CSV table of C-alpha atoms and ligand atoms in Angstrom, one decimal:
chain,number,residue,atom,x,y,z
A,1,MET,CA,-3.8,190.4,66.4
A,2,LYS,CA,-1.5,191.1,63.5
A,3,SER,CA,0.7,188.1,64.1
A,4,ARG,CA,-2.3,185.9,64.5
A,5,LYS,CA,-3.4,187.1,61.1
A,6,ARG,CA,-0.1,186.3,59.6
A,7,TRP,CA,-0.2,182.9,61.1
A,8,ALA,CA,-3.6,182.3,59.7
A,9,LEU,CA,-2.3,183.4,56.3
A,10,LYS,CA,0.7,181.1,56.5
A,11,GLY,CA,-1.6,178.3,57.6
A,12,THR,CA,-3.8,178.9,54.6
A,13,ILE,CA,-1.0,178.9,52.2
A,14,VAL,CA,0.4,175.6,53.6
A,15,ALA,CA,-3.0,174.0,53.6
A,16,LEU,CA,-3.5,175.2,50.0
A,17,CYS,CA,-0.3,173.6,48.9
A,18,PHE,CA,-1.5,170.3,50.3
A,19,LEU,CA,-4.9,170.7,48.6
A,20,VAL,CA,-3.5,171.8,45.3
A,21,ALA,CA,-0.5,169.4,45.2
A,22,PRO,CA,-2.5,166.3,44.2
A,23,ALA,CA,-4.2,168.3,41.5
A,24,PHE,CA,-1.1,168.3,39.4
A,25,GLY,CA,-1.6,164.6,39.2
A,26,ALA,CA,-4.4,165.2,36.8
A,27,GLY,CA,-2.3,166.8,34.2
A,28,GLY,CA,1.2,165.8,35.2
A,29,GLU,CA,3.2,162.9,36.5
A,30,PRO,CA,1.6,160.6,39.1
A,31,PRO,CA,3.3,160.7,42.5
A,32,ASP,CA,5.7,157.9,43.5
A,33,SER,CA,4.5,157.8,47.0
A,34,VAL,CA,1.5,159.3,48.9
A,35,ARG,CA,1.5,159.8,52.7
A,36,ILE,CA,-1.9,158.8,54.1
A,37,ASP,CA,-2.0,160.0,57.7
A,38,SER,CA,-4.9,162.4,58.1
A,39,LEU,CA,-6.7,159.9,60.3
A,40,SER,CA,-3.8,158.3,62.2
A,41,HIS,CA,-4.6,157.8,65.8
A,42,LEU,CA,-4.9,154.1,66.6
A,43,TYR,CA,-2.5,153.4,63.8
A,44,ASN,CA,0.4,155.3,62.3
A,45,GLY,CA,0.1,156.8,58.9
A,46,VAL,CA,0.7,154.8,55.7
A,47,ASP,CA,3.4,155.6,53.1
A,48,PHE,CA,1.4,154.4,50.1
A,49,ASP,CA,3.7,153.2,47.4
A,50,HIS,CA,1.8,154.7,44.5
A,51,GLU,CA,4.4,153.6,41.9
A,52,LEU,CA,4.2,150.0,43.0
A,53,HIS,CA,0.4,150.0,42.8
A,54,VAL,CA,0.4,151.6,39.3
A,55,GLY,CA,2.5,148.7,38.2
A,56,VAL,CA,0.0,146.2,39.7
A,57,GLU,CA,-3.1,147.9,38.4
A,58,GLU,CA,-2.8,149.8,35.1
A,59,ASP,CA,-6.3,151.0,35.0
A,60,CYS,CA,-6.3,154.2,37.1
A,61,SER,CA,-10.1,154.3,37.1
A,62,VAL,CA,-10.2,151.3,39.5
A,63,CYS,CA,-9.2,153.7,42.3
A,64,HIS,CA,-9.7,157.1,40.7
A,65,HIS,CA,-13.1,156.4,39.1
A,66,HIS,CA,-13.8,158.8,36.3
A,67,VAL,CA,-11.6,161.8,37.5
A,68,PHE,CA,-9.0,161.5,34.7
A,69,GLY,CA,-11.5,161.9,32.0
A,70,ASN,CA,-10.4,158.8,30.1
A,71,GLY,CA,-13.2,156.5,30.7
A,72,VAL,CA,-14.2,154.3,33.6
A,73,ALA,CA,-14.1,150.5,33.9
A,74,ASP,CA,-17.2,150.1,36.1
A,75,LYS,CA,-20.3,149.8,33.9
A,76,GLN,CA,-22.5,151.4,36.6
A,77,CYS,CA,-20.3,154.5,36.5
A,78,ALA,CA,-20.0,154.4,32.7
A,79,ARG,CA,-23.7,155.0,32.3
A,80,CYS,CA,-23.0,158.7,33.1
A,81,HIS,CA,-19.3,159.1,33.2
A,82,SER,CA,-18.1,157.5,30.0
A,83,ASN,CA,-17.6,160.9,28.5
A,84,SER,CA,-16.8,162.9,31.6
A,85,LYS,CA,-14.0,165.3,31.5
A,86,GLY,CA,-11.1,165.1,33.9
A,87,THR,CA,-11.6,166.9,37.2
A,88,THR,CA,-9.3,169.5,38.7
A,89,SER,CA,-8.3,167.3,41.6
A,90,VAL,CA,-7.8,163.6,41.8
A,91,ALA,CA,-7.1,163.1,45.5
A,92,CYS,CA,-9.4,160.7,47.4
A,93,ARG,CA,-10.1,163.4,50.1
A,94,ASP,CA,-11.7,165.8,47.7
A,95,CYS,CA,-14.8,163.7,47.4
A,96,HIS,CA,-14.6,161.3,50.4
A,97,VAL,CA,-14.8,163.5,53.5
A,98,GLU,CA,-13.1,162.7,56.8
A,99,ASP,CA,-16.3,162.9,58.8
A,100,PRO,CA,-19.3,161.7,56.7
A,101,PHE,CA,-21.8,161.7,59.6
A,102,THR,CA,-21.9,165.3,60.8
A,103,VAL,CA,-25.3,167.0,60.8
A,104,GLU,CA,-24.1,169.5,58.2
A,105,TYR,CA,-22.9,166.8,55.8
A,106,LEU,CA,-26.0,164.6,56.2
A,107,THR,CA,-28.2,167.6,55.6
A,108,LYS,CA,-26.2,168.6,52.5
A,109,MET,CA,-26.6,165.1,51.1
A,110,GLU,CA,-30.3,165.0,51.8
A,111,THR,CA,-31.4,168.4,50.7
A,112,ASP,CA,-29.4,169.2,47.5
A,113,PRO,CA,-31.9,168.3,44.7
A,114,ASN,CA,-29.1,168.4,42.1
A,115,ARG,CA,-27.0,165.8,43.8
A,116,TYR,CA,-27.0,162.3,42.4
A,117,HIS,CA,-24.3,160.6,44.6
A,118,VAL,CA,-25.7,160.7,48.1
A,119,ASP,CA,-24.2,157.5,49.4
A,120,ILE,CA,-20.5,158.3,49.4
A,121,THR,CA,-18.2,156.5,51.8
A,122,GLY,CA,-16.1,158.5,54.2
A,123,LEU,CA,-12.3,158.9,53.6
A,124,LYS,CA,-11.4,156.1,56.1
A,125,GLY,CA,-14.1,153.8,54.5
A,126,ALA,CA,-13.0,154.7,51.0
A,127,TYR,CA,-9.3,153.8,51.7
A,128,HIS,CA,-10.1,150.5,53.5
A,129,LEU,CA,-12.9,149.3,51.2
A,130,ARG,CA,-10.6,149.9,48.2
A,131,CYS,CA,-7.3,148.7,49.6
A,132,PHE,CA,-8.6,145.8,51.7
A,133,THR,CA,-10.9,144.3,49.1
A,134,CYS,CA,-8.1,144.3,46.5
A,135,HIS,CA,-5.5,142.9,48.9
A,136,ILE,CA,-7.8,140.0,49.7
A,137,GLU,CA,-8.5,139.4,46.0
A,138,MET,CA,-4.8,139.5,45.1
A,139,GLU,CA,-3.8,137.6,48.2
A,140,ALA,CA,-1.6,140.6,49.2
A,141,PRO,CA,-0.9,141.2,53.0
A,142,SER,CA,-4.2,141.9,54.7
A,143,GLU,CA,-3.5,142.1,58.4
A,144,CYS,CA,-4.1,145.6,59.8
A,145,ALA,CA,-0.5,145.8,60.8
A,146,SER,CA,0.7,144.8,57.3
A,147,CYS,CA,0.0,148.4,56.2
A,148,HIS,CA,0.2,150.5,59.3
A,149,GLU,CA,1.8,150.0,62.6
A,150,ARG,CA,-0.4,150.3,65.7
A,151,THR,CA,0.2,153.2,68.1
A,152,ASP,CA,0.3,152.9,71.9
A,153,ALA,CA,-3.2,154.5,71.9
A,154,GLY,CA,-4.2,151.8,69.5
A,155,ASP,CA,-2.9,149.0,71.8
A,156,ARG,CA,-4.8,150.6,74.7
A,157,PHE,CA,-8.0,150.8,72.6
A,158,TYR,CA,-7.9,147.2,71.5
A,159,ARG,CA,-6.8,146.1,75.0
A,160,SER,CA,-3.8,144.4,73.4
A,161,GLY,CA,0.0,144.2,73.9
A,162,LYS,CA,0.9,145.6,77.2
A,163,TYR,CA,-2.8,146.5,77.9
A,164,ALA,CA,-4.0,142.9,77.4
A,165,PRO,CA,-6.6,141.7,79.9
A,166,THR,CA,-5.1,140.3,83.0
A,167,GLY,CA,-7.8,137.7,83.5
A,168,GLY,CA,-11.1,137.7,85.4
A,169,GLY,CA,-13.1,139.5,82.7
A,170,THR,CA,-15.9,137.6,80.9
A,171,GLY,CA,-17.0,140.3,78.6
A,172,GLY,CA,-18.2,139.2,75.2
A,173,SER,CA,-19.2,135.7,76.2
A,174,HIS,CA,-22.8,135.2,77.1
A,175,GLU,CA,-25.1,134.1,79.9
B,1,MET,CA,-32.6,161.8,87.2
B,2,SER,CA,-36.2,160.8,87.8
B,3,GLY,CA,-37.2,161.6,91.4
B,4,ILE,CA,-39.0,158.3,92.0
B,5,SER,CA,-36.9,155.7,93.7
B,6,ARG,CA,-37.4,151.9,93.3
B,7,ARG,CA,-38.5,151.6,96.9
B,8,LYS,CA,-41.0,154.4,96.7
B,9,PHE,CA,-42.4,152.9,93.5
B,10,LEU,CA,-42.7,149.5,95.1
B,11,LYS,CA,-44.7,151.0,97.9
B,12,SER,CA,-47.0,153.0,95.8
B,13,THR,CA,-47.6,150.2,93.4
B,14,VAL,CA,-48.4,147.7,96.0
B,15,VAL,CA,-50.9,150.1,97.5
B,16,ALA,CA,-52.4,151.2,94.2
B,17,GLY,CA,-52.4,147.6,93.0
B,18,GLY,CA,-54.7,146.6,90.2
B,19,SER,CA,-56.1,150.0,89.5
B,20,ALA,CA,-52.8,151.4,88.5
B,21,ALA,CA,-52.2,148.4,86.2
B,22,ALA,CA,-55.6,148.9,84.6
B,23,ALA,CA,-54.8,152.6,84.0
B,24,MET,CA,-51.5,151.7,82.5
B,25,SER,CA,-52.8,149.1,80.2
B,26,SER,CA,-55.4,151.5,78.9
B,27,THR,CA,-52.7,154.1,78.1
B,28,LYS,CA,-50.9,151.4,76.2
B,29,LYS,CA,-54.0,150.5,74.3
B,30,ALA,CA,-54.6,154.1,73.3
B,31,PHE,CA,-51.0,154.2,72.0
B,32,ALA,CA,-51.6,151.1,70.1
B,33,MET,CA,-54.8,152.3,68.4
B,34,LYS,CA,-53.4,155.2,66.6
B,35,GLU,CA,-51.2,154.6,63.6
B,36,PHE,CA,-47.7,155.2,64.6
B,37,GLU,CA,-45.2,155.4,61.7
B,38,GLY,CA,-42.1,156.0,63.8
B,39,TYR,CA,-40.6,159.4,64.5
B,40,PRO,CA,-40.0,161.2,61.2
B,41,GLU,CA,-36.6,162.5,62.3
B,42,SER,CA,-35.5,159.2,63.7
B,43,MET,CA,-31.9,158.3,63.0
B,44,GLY,CA,-30.7,154.9,62.2
B,45,VAL,CA,-27.7,152.8,61.1
B,46,LEU,CA,-27.4,150.6,58.0
B,47,VAL,CA,-25.2,147.7,58.6
B,48,ASP,CA,-23.8,146.3,55.3
B,49,LEU,CA,-22.5,142.8,56.0
B,50,THR,CA,-20.8,142.8,52.6
B,51,ARG,CA,-18.4,145.4,53.9
B,52,CYS,CA,-17.7,144.0,57.4
B,53,ILE,CA,-14.3,142.3,57.8
B,54,GLY,CA,-14.7,141.2,61.4
B,55,CYS,CA,-12.0,143.4,62.8
B,56,ARG,CA,-13.9,144.0,66.1
B,57,THR,CA,-13.0,147.6,66.1
B,58,CYS,CA,-16.7,148.4,66.8
B,59,GLU,CA,-16.6,146.2,69.9
B,60,ALA,CA,-13.5,148.0,71.2
B,61,ALA,CA,-15.0,151.4,70.5
B,62,CYS,CA,-18.2,150.4,72.4
B,63,ASN,CA,-16.2,149.2,75.4
B,64,LYS,CA,-14.3,152.4,75.5
B,65,GLU,CA,-17.3,154.7,75.0
B,66,HIS,CA,-19.3,153.1,77.8
B,67,GLY,CA,-16.4,152.4,80.2
B,68,LEU,CA,-17.3,148.7,80.1
B,69,PRO,CA,-15.3,146.1,82.1
B,70,GLU,CA,-12.2,144.6,80.8
B,71,PRO,CA,-12.9,141.8,78.2
B,72,ALA,CA,-11.7,138.3,78.7
B,73,LEU,CA,-9.6,138.5,75.5
B,74,PRO,CA,-8.1,141.5,73.6
B,75,PHE,CA,-10.3,143.0,70.9
B,76,ASP,CA,-7.8,141.9,68.3
B,77,ASP,CA,-8.1,138.3,69.3
B,78,PHE,CA,-10.1,136.5,66.7
B,79,SER,CA,-10.4,133.2,68.5
B,80,VAL,CA,-13.6,134.6,70.0
B,81,PHE,CA,-15.3,133.7,66.6
B,82,ASP,CA,-14.8,130.1,67.4
B,83,GLN,CA,-16.7,130.4,70.7
B,84,VAL,CA,-20.0,128.6,70.8
B,85,PHE,CA,-22.5,127.9,73.6
B,86,HIS,CA,-25.5,125.7,74.2
B,87,GLU,CA,-23.9,122.6,72.6
B,88,GLY,CA,-22.6,124.6,69.6
B,89,LYS,CA,-26.0,126.0,68.8
B,90,GLN,CA,-25.3,129.6,69.7
B,91,LYS,CA,-22.6,132.0,69.0
B,92,ARG,CA,-21.6,135.0,71.2
B,93,ARG,CA,-24.4,137.2,72.3
B,94,THR,CA,-24.5,140.7,73.8
B,95,THR,CA,-24.1,140.7,77.6
B,96,GLU,CA,-24.1,143.3,80.3
B,97,LYS,CA,-20.4,143.7,79.6
B,98,ALA,CA,-20.6,143.9,75.8
B,99,TYR,CA,-23.4,145.8,74.2
B,100,THR,CA,-22.3,144.7,70.8
B,101,VAL,CA,-20.6,141.6,69.5
B,102,VAL,CA,-19.4,140.5,66.0
B,103,ASN,CA,-19.8,136.9,65.0
B,104,ARG,CA,-18.3,135.0,62.0
B,105,TYR,CA,-20.4,132.7,59.8
B,106,GLU,CA,-19.3,130.1,57.3
B,107,THR,CA,-22.2,130.0,54.9
B,108,LYS,CA,-23.1,127.6,52.2
B,109,ASP,CA,-23.8,130.4,49.7
B,110,GLN,CA,-20.4,132.1,50.0
B,111,GLY,CA,-16.9,130.9,50.1
B,112,ALA,CA,-15.6,133.7,52.3
B,113,PRO,CA,-16.9,134.0,55.8
B,114,VAL,CA,-19.6,136.6,56.6
B,115,TYR,CA,-19.4,138.7,59.7
B,116,ARG,CA,-22.4,140.1,61.5
B,117,LYS,CA,-22.4,142.8,64.1
B,118,LEU,CA,-25.2,142.5,66.6
B,119,GLN,CA,-26.7,145.1,69.0
B,120,CYS,CA,-30.1,146.4,70.0
B,121,PHE,CA,-32.1,147.1,66.8
B,122,HIS,CA,-33.8,150.2,68.3
B,123,CYS,CA,-37.2,149.1,67.1
B,124,SER,CA,-39.6,151.8,65.9
B,125,GLU,CA,-42.3,150.2,68.2
B,126,PRO,CA,-40.2,148.3,70.7
B,127,ALA,CA,-41.6,145.3,72.4
B,128,CYS,CA,-39.3,145.9,75.4
B,129,LEU,CA,-41.0,149.3,75.9
B,130,THR,CA,-44.6,148.0,75.5
B,131,SER,CA,-44.0,145.0,77.8
B,132,CYS,CA,-42.6,147.1,80.6
B,133,PHE,CA,-45.3,148.0,83.1
B,134,VAL,CA,-43.3,150.6,84.9
B,135,ASN,CA,-42.4,152.5,81.7
B,136,ALA,CA,-38.7,152.1,82.2
B,137,TYR,CA,-38.1,152.4,78.4
B,138,THR,CA,-38.3,155.4,76.2
B,139,LYS,CA,-38.1,155.6,72.4
B,140,THR,CA,-36.5,159.0,71.8
B,141,LYS,CA,-37.3,161.2,68.8
B,142,GLU,CA,-33.8,160.6,67.6
B,143,GLY,CA,-34.6,156.9,67.4
B,144,ALA,CA,-32.8,155.4,70.4
B,145,VAL,CA,-34.5,153.0,72.8
B,146,ILE,CA,-33.2,153.9,76.2
B,147,TYR,CA,-33.8,152.6,79.6
B,148,ASN,CA,-34.1,154.1,83.1
B,149,ALA,CA,-32.7,151.9,85.8
B,150,ASP,CA,-34.2,154.1,88.5
B,151,VAL,CA,-37.8,152.8,87.9
B,152,CYS,CA,-36.9,149.3,86.7
B,153,VAL,CA,-38.1,146.7,89.2
B,154,GLY,CA,-36.1,143.9,87.7
B,155,CYS,CA,-39.1,141.8,86.5
B,156,ARG,CA,-37.3,141.1,83.2
B,157,MET,CA,-40.4,141.1,81.1
B,158,CYS,CA,-38.5,143.1,78.4
B,159,MET,CA,-35.9,140.3,78.1
B,160,VAL,CA,-38.7,137.9,77.3
B,161,ALA,CA,-40.6,140.3,75.0
B,162,CYS,CA,-37.6,141.4,72.9
B,163,PRO,CA,-37.7,139.5,69.6
B,164,PHE,CA,-33.9,139.8,69.4
B,165,SER,CA,-33.0,138.9,73.0
B,166,MET,CA,-31.1,142.1,73.4
B,167,PRO,CA,-31.7,143.2,77.0
B,168,ALA,CA,-29.1,141.7,79.3
B,169,TYR,CA,-29.4,141.6,83.1
B,170,THR,CA,-26.8,142.2,85.8
B,171,TYR,CA,-27.4,139.0,87.7
B,172,ASP,CA,-24.2,139.5,89.7
B,173,SER,CA,-25.3,142.9,91.1
B,174,ALA,CA,-27.3,142.1,94.2
B,175,LEU,CA,-28.0,145.7,95.3
B,176,HIS,CA,-29.1,147.2,92.0
B,177,PRO,CA,-29.7,144.6,89.4
B,178,GLN,CA,-30.5,146.3,86.1
B,179,ILE,CA,-31.2,145.7,82.5
B,180,ILE,CA,-28.4,146.6,80.2
B,181,LYS,CA,-28.3,147.0,76.4
B,182,CYS,CA,-27.0,149.2,73.6
B,183,ASN,CA,-28.4,152.7,74.0
B,184,PHE,CA,-27.4,154.1,70.6
B,185,CYS,CA,-24.8,156.2,72.6
B,186,TYR,CA,-27.8,158.4,73.3
B,187,ASP,CA,-26.4,160.4,76.2
B,188,SER,CA,-22.9,160.8,75.0
B,189,ARG,CA,-23.5,161.2,71.3
B,190,LEU,CA,-26.8,160.8,69.6
B,191,LYS,CA,-28.7,163.5,71.3
B,192,ASN,CA,-25.9,165.9,70.3
B,193,GLY,CA,-26.2,164.9,66.7
B,194,LYS,CA,-23.2,162.6,66.7
B,195,PRO,CA,-23.0,159.0,65.4
B,196,PRO,CA,-22.5,156.2,67.8
B,197,ALA,CA,-18.9,155.3,68.7
B,198,CYS,CA,-18.9,152.0,66.8
B,199,VAL,CA,-20.0,153.7,63.6
B,200,GLU,CA,-17.3,156.4,63.9
B,201,ALA,CA,-14.6,153.7,64.5
B,202,CYS,CA,-15.5,151.2,61.7
B,203,PRO,CA,-12.7,151.3,59.2
B,204,GLN,CA,-14.9,149.8,56.4
B,205,ASP,CA,-17.9,152.1,56.5
B,206,ALA,CA,-19.8,148.9,57.2
B,207,LEU,CA,-22.0,151.0,59.4
B,208,THR,CA,-23.7,154.0,57.8
B,209,PHE,CA,-25.4,156.5,60.1
B,210,GLY,CA,-28.2,158.8,58.9
B,211,HIS,CA,-32.0,159.4,59.0
B,212,ARG,CA,-33.7,156.1,59.0
B,213,LYS,CA,-35.9,157.3,56.1
B,214,THR,CA,-32.9,158.1,54.0
B,215,LEU,CA,-31.1,154.8,55.0
B,216,VAL,CA,-34.1,152.8,53.7
B,217,LYS,CA,-33.6,154.5,50.3
B,218,THR,CA,-29.8,154.1,50.5
B,219,ALA,CA,-30.2,150.4,51.2
B,220,HIS,CA,-32.5,149.8,48.2
B,221,GLU,CA,-30.2,151.9,46.0
B,222,ARG,CA,-27.3,149.7,47.0
B,223,ILE,CA,-29.2,146.6,46.1
B,224,LYS,CA,-30.4,148.1,42.8
B,225,ALA,CA,-26.8,149.1,41.8
B,226,ASN,CA,-25.5,145.7,42.7
B,227,PRO,CA,-28.2,143.1,42.4
B,228,LYS,CA,-25.8,140.2,42.2
B,229,LYS,CA,-24.0,141.2,45.3
B,230,TYR,CA,-27.0,141.6,47.7
B,231,VAL,CA,-30.0,139.6,48.8
B,232,ASP,CA,-33.0,141.7,47.8
B,233,HIS,CA,-34.1,142.4,51.3
B,234,VAL,CA,-33.4,145.1,53.9
B,235,TYR,CA,-33.7,143.4,57.3
B,236,GLY,CA,-35.3,145.7,59.7
B,237,GLU,CA,-37.2,147.8,57.2
B,238,THR,CA,-40.5,146.1,58.1
B,239,GLU,CA,-39.6,143.3,60.6
B,240,VAL,CA,-41.5,143.9,63.9
B,241,GLY,CA,-42.8,147.1,62.4
B,242,GLY,CA,-39.4,148.5,61.5
B,243,THR,CA,-36.2,149.0,63.3
B,244,SER,CA,-33.7,151.9,63.4
B,245,TRP,CA,-30.8,149.5,62.8
B,246,MET,CA,-31.1,147.7,59.5
B,247,TYR,CA,-29.0,145.2,57.6
B,248,LEU,CA,-27.9,144.4,54.1
B,249,SER,CA,-26.4,141.0,53.3
B,250,SER,CA,-24.9,138.9,50.5
B,251,VAL,CA,-26.3,135.7,51.8
B,252,PRO,CA,-29.9,134.8,52.9
B,253,PHE,CA,-30.5,136.3,56.3
B,254,ASP,CA,-31.2,133.0,58.0
B,255,GLN,CA,-27.7,131.8,57.2
B,256,VAL,CA,-26.3,134.5,59.4
B,257,ASP,CA,-28.5,133.9,62.4
B,258,PHE,CA,-31.3,136.4,61.7
B,259,ASN,CA,-34.8,135.4,62.7
B,260,THR,CA,-36.6,135.4,59.3
B,261,THR,CA,-39.9,134.3,60.8
B,262,LEU,CA,-40.7,137.5,62.6
B,263,GLN,CA,-43.9,139.3,61.9
B,264,HIS,CA,-43.9,142.5,59.8
B,265,HIS,CA,-46.1,144.5,62.2
B,266,PRO,CA,-45.2,145.7,65.7
B,267,ILE,CA,-45.1,143.2,68.5
B,268,LEU,CA,-47.2,145.8,70.3
B,269,ASP,CA,-50.3,144.3,68.8
B,270,ASN,CA,-49.6,141.1,70.6
B,271,THR,CA,-48.6,142.8,73.8
B,272,LYS,CA,-52.0,144.4,74.1
B,273,SER,CA,-53.6,141.1,75.0
B,274,PHE,CA,-50.6,140.2,77.0
B,275,LEU,CA,-51.2,143.3,79.1
B,276,GLY,CA,-54.3,141.7,80.3
B,277,ILE,CA,-52.2,139.6,82.7
B,278,VAL,CA,-50.4,142.6,84.1
B,279,PRO,CA,-52.5,142.8,87.3
B,280,MET,CA,-51.6,139.3,88.0
B,281,VAL,CA,-48.0,140.1,87.5
B,282,LEU,CA,-48.4,142.9,90.0
B,283,GLY,CA,-49.9,140.5,92.5
B,284,ILE,CA,-47.1,138.0,92.4
B,285,TRP,CA,-44.4,140.5,91.8
B,286,PRO,CA,-43.4,141.3,95.5
B,287,ALA,CA,-42.8,137.6,96.1
B,288,MET,CA,-40.9,137.3,92.8
B,289,PHE,CA,-38.8,140.3,93.6
B,290,LEU,CA,-37.9,138.9,97.0
B,291,GLY,CA,-36.9,135.7,95.3
B,292,PHE,CA,-34.7,137.4,92.7
B,293,HIS,CA,-33.1,139.4,95.5
B,294,LEU,CA,-32.3,136.4,97.6
B,295,LEU,CA,-31.0,134.6,94.6
B,296,ALA,CA,-28.8,137.5,93.5
B,297,LYS,CA,-27.5,138.0,97.0
B,298,GLY,CA,-26.1,134.5,96.9
B,299,GLY,CA,-22.6,135.5,95.7
B,300,LYS,CA,-20.2,137.9,94.1
B,301,GLY,CA,-19.5,140.2,96.9
B,302,GLU,CA,-16.6,141.8,95.2
B,303,LYS,CA,-18.5,142.7,92.0
B,304,LYS,CA,-21.3,144.0,94.2
B,305,ASP,CA,-19.1,146.8,95.5
B,306,LYS,CA,-18.0,147.9,92.1
B,307,GLU,CA,-21.6,148.0,90.9
B,308,SER,CA,-22.9,149.9,93.8
B,309,LYS,CA,-20.1,152.5,93.3
B,310,ASN,CA,-21.3,153.0,89.7
B,311,ARG,CA,-24.8,153.5,91.0
B,312,VAL,CA,-23.7,156.2,93.4
B,313,GLU,CA,-22.1,158.1,90.5
B,314,VAL,CA,-25.2,157.7,88.4
B,315,GLN,CA,-27.5,158.9,91.2
B,316,GLY,CA,-25.3,161.8,91.9
B,317,GLU,CA,-25.8,163.3,88.5
C,1,SF4,S1,-34.3,145.1,69.8
C,1,SF4,FE1,-35.3,144.4,71.8
C,1,SF4,S2,-34.4,145.7,73.3
C,1,SF4,FE2,-33.9,146.7,71.3
C,1,SF4,S3,-35.6,148.1,71.0
C,1,SF4,FE3,-36.2,146.2,70.0
C,1,SF4,S4,-37.4,145.1,71.6
C,1,SF4,FE4,-36.3,146.7,72.7
C,2,SF4,S1,-15.6,147.8,63.0
C,2,SF4,FE1,-16.8,147.6,61.1
C,2,SF4,S2,-15.7,146.1,59.8
C,2,SF4,FE2,-14.9,145.9,61.9
C,2,SF4,S3,-16.1,144.3,62.8
C,2,SF4,FE3,-17.2,146.2,63.3
C,2,SF4,S4,-18.7,146.5,61.7
C,2,SF4,FE4,-17.2,145.0,61.0
């Protein structure tokens, strides 16, 4: 029992470090690289080169919206957030949850009368919608594998590579 | 599993004949009379075509979730978007082996292609359900339109009635032919409060799961916040009386193969008069069934075995 408690405590501390770490971004130096792997299953995680992207897009608000408290480019957001103060945390995951379709989350979105933003993309959606849209616009690499390598589970899922169909199937065509 | 087998049903219907049909059609009429606004707690999915990138992850997820047969090509093979049928007039459609398909459209209003995912719309008042005289279909309170193969007699009225041509038919299963279509992952997910497999897998959040009521608002909010990006219409909000799966698009809906001529009230109203011919259907049905049976029996011995194995599992539940 005791050791379990200690583990739980350790776990919490470790978890807190991860949660708090990005918060320093708000007041301090931006990170050079961010590991994005919370959802890796079909694909390996991504080592996001933050420094490179800061060089490409100088306006932080394109990705970080209003959270730095220094204005926001999007006119829609500016209607309310032009004078918003910086937030304590700037990490994507602090607003975009990993699983946006749980009963609890949907209920929270629907029942909180003080909540304005009720149509928030999930974490996976937020990453891809932001990254992919920009990569297409800037003609940067936009294949799935240009950013993250597919895992064996991924190959199996897509019936690709060594799991490719051996013939005989007709799925996906039509009568 | 429902206790009534196809054979038993066949017997009882033939005996009961027209009287049963008459009783059934009056039930349907009663259902049609009262104003039905859809189940208040019905769930739905909003498909935002402006977000879809045609990655086919949803197709792969569906295949895995339902243990569907191996596809002809891998799910990361995009040459399927070039497939056309009926002299180039029709793109891929859902089949008994693929409950959902994504197609690519080059449209005149937009430089970049538009991708559209297609599956059963899970109508609020489904024509498949109202057209089925053995009541094989159910609209669950969660919004799914599901199908019970045990009572289906294989008449395929639902295939004709569905305004979106969604139900597919296992022509190659001689022993237990059945109708197959997307079931909103009802058994494995929806009834436990979970989103369907395709929604969970979509990397772009092109599929948003939630209460249908809320999704209608969400859809209009998205249009309002971005009027230049979206066509000012939520497809499925009112079409055929409303559907649980709804769409937003950046190009006019007819450019991406949506039927924009559908009525904005339930097909049910039309089906009422259609039900007048049900007794006749019952009369010719035994002969028809025998015909289908003989036709189906024509070939595909190998597949037959596989299908009947599946059936045994289902019945053993
Ligand atoms: S789309 Fe067709 S099969 Fe699906 S619920 Fe509507 S009528 Fe039935
Ligand atoms: S998974 Fe999402 S983005 Fe990919 S094809 Fe399906 S709906 Fe479109």
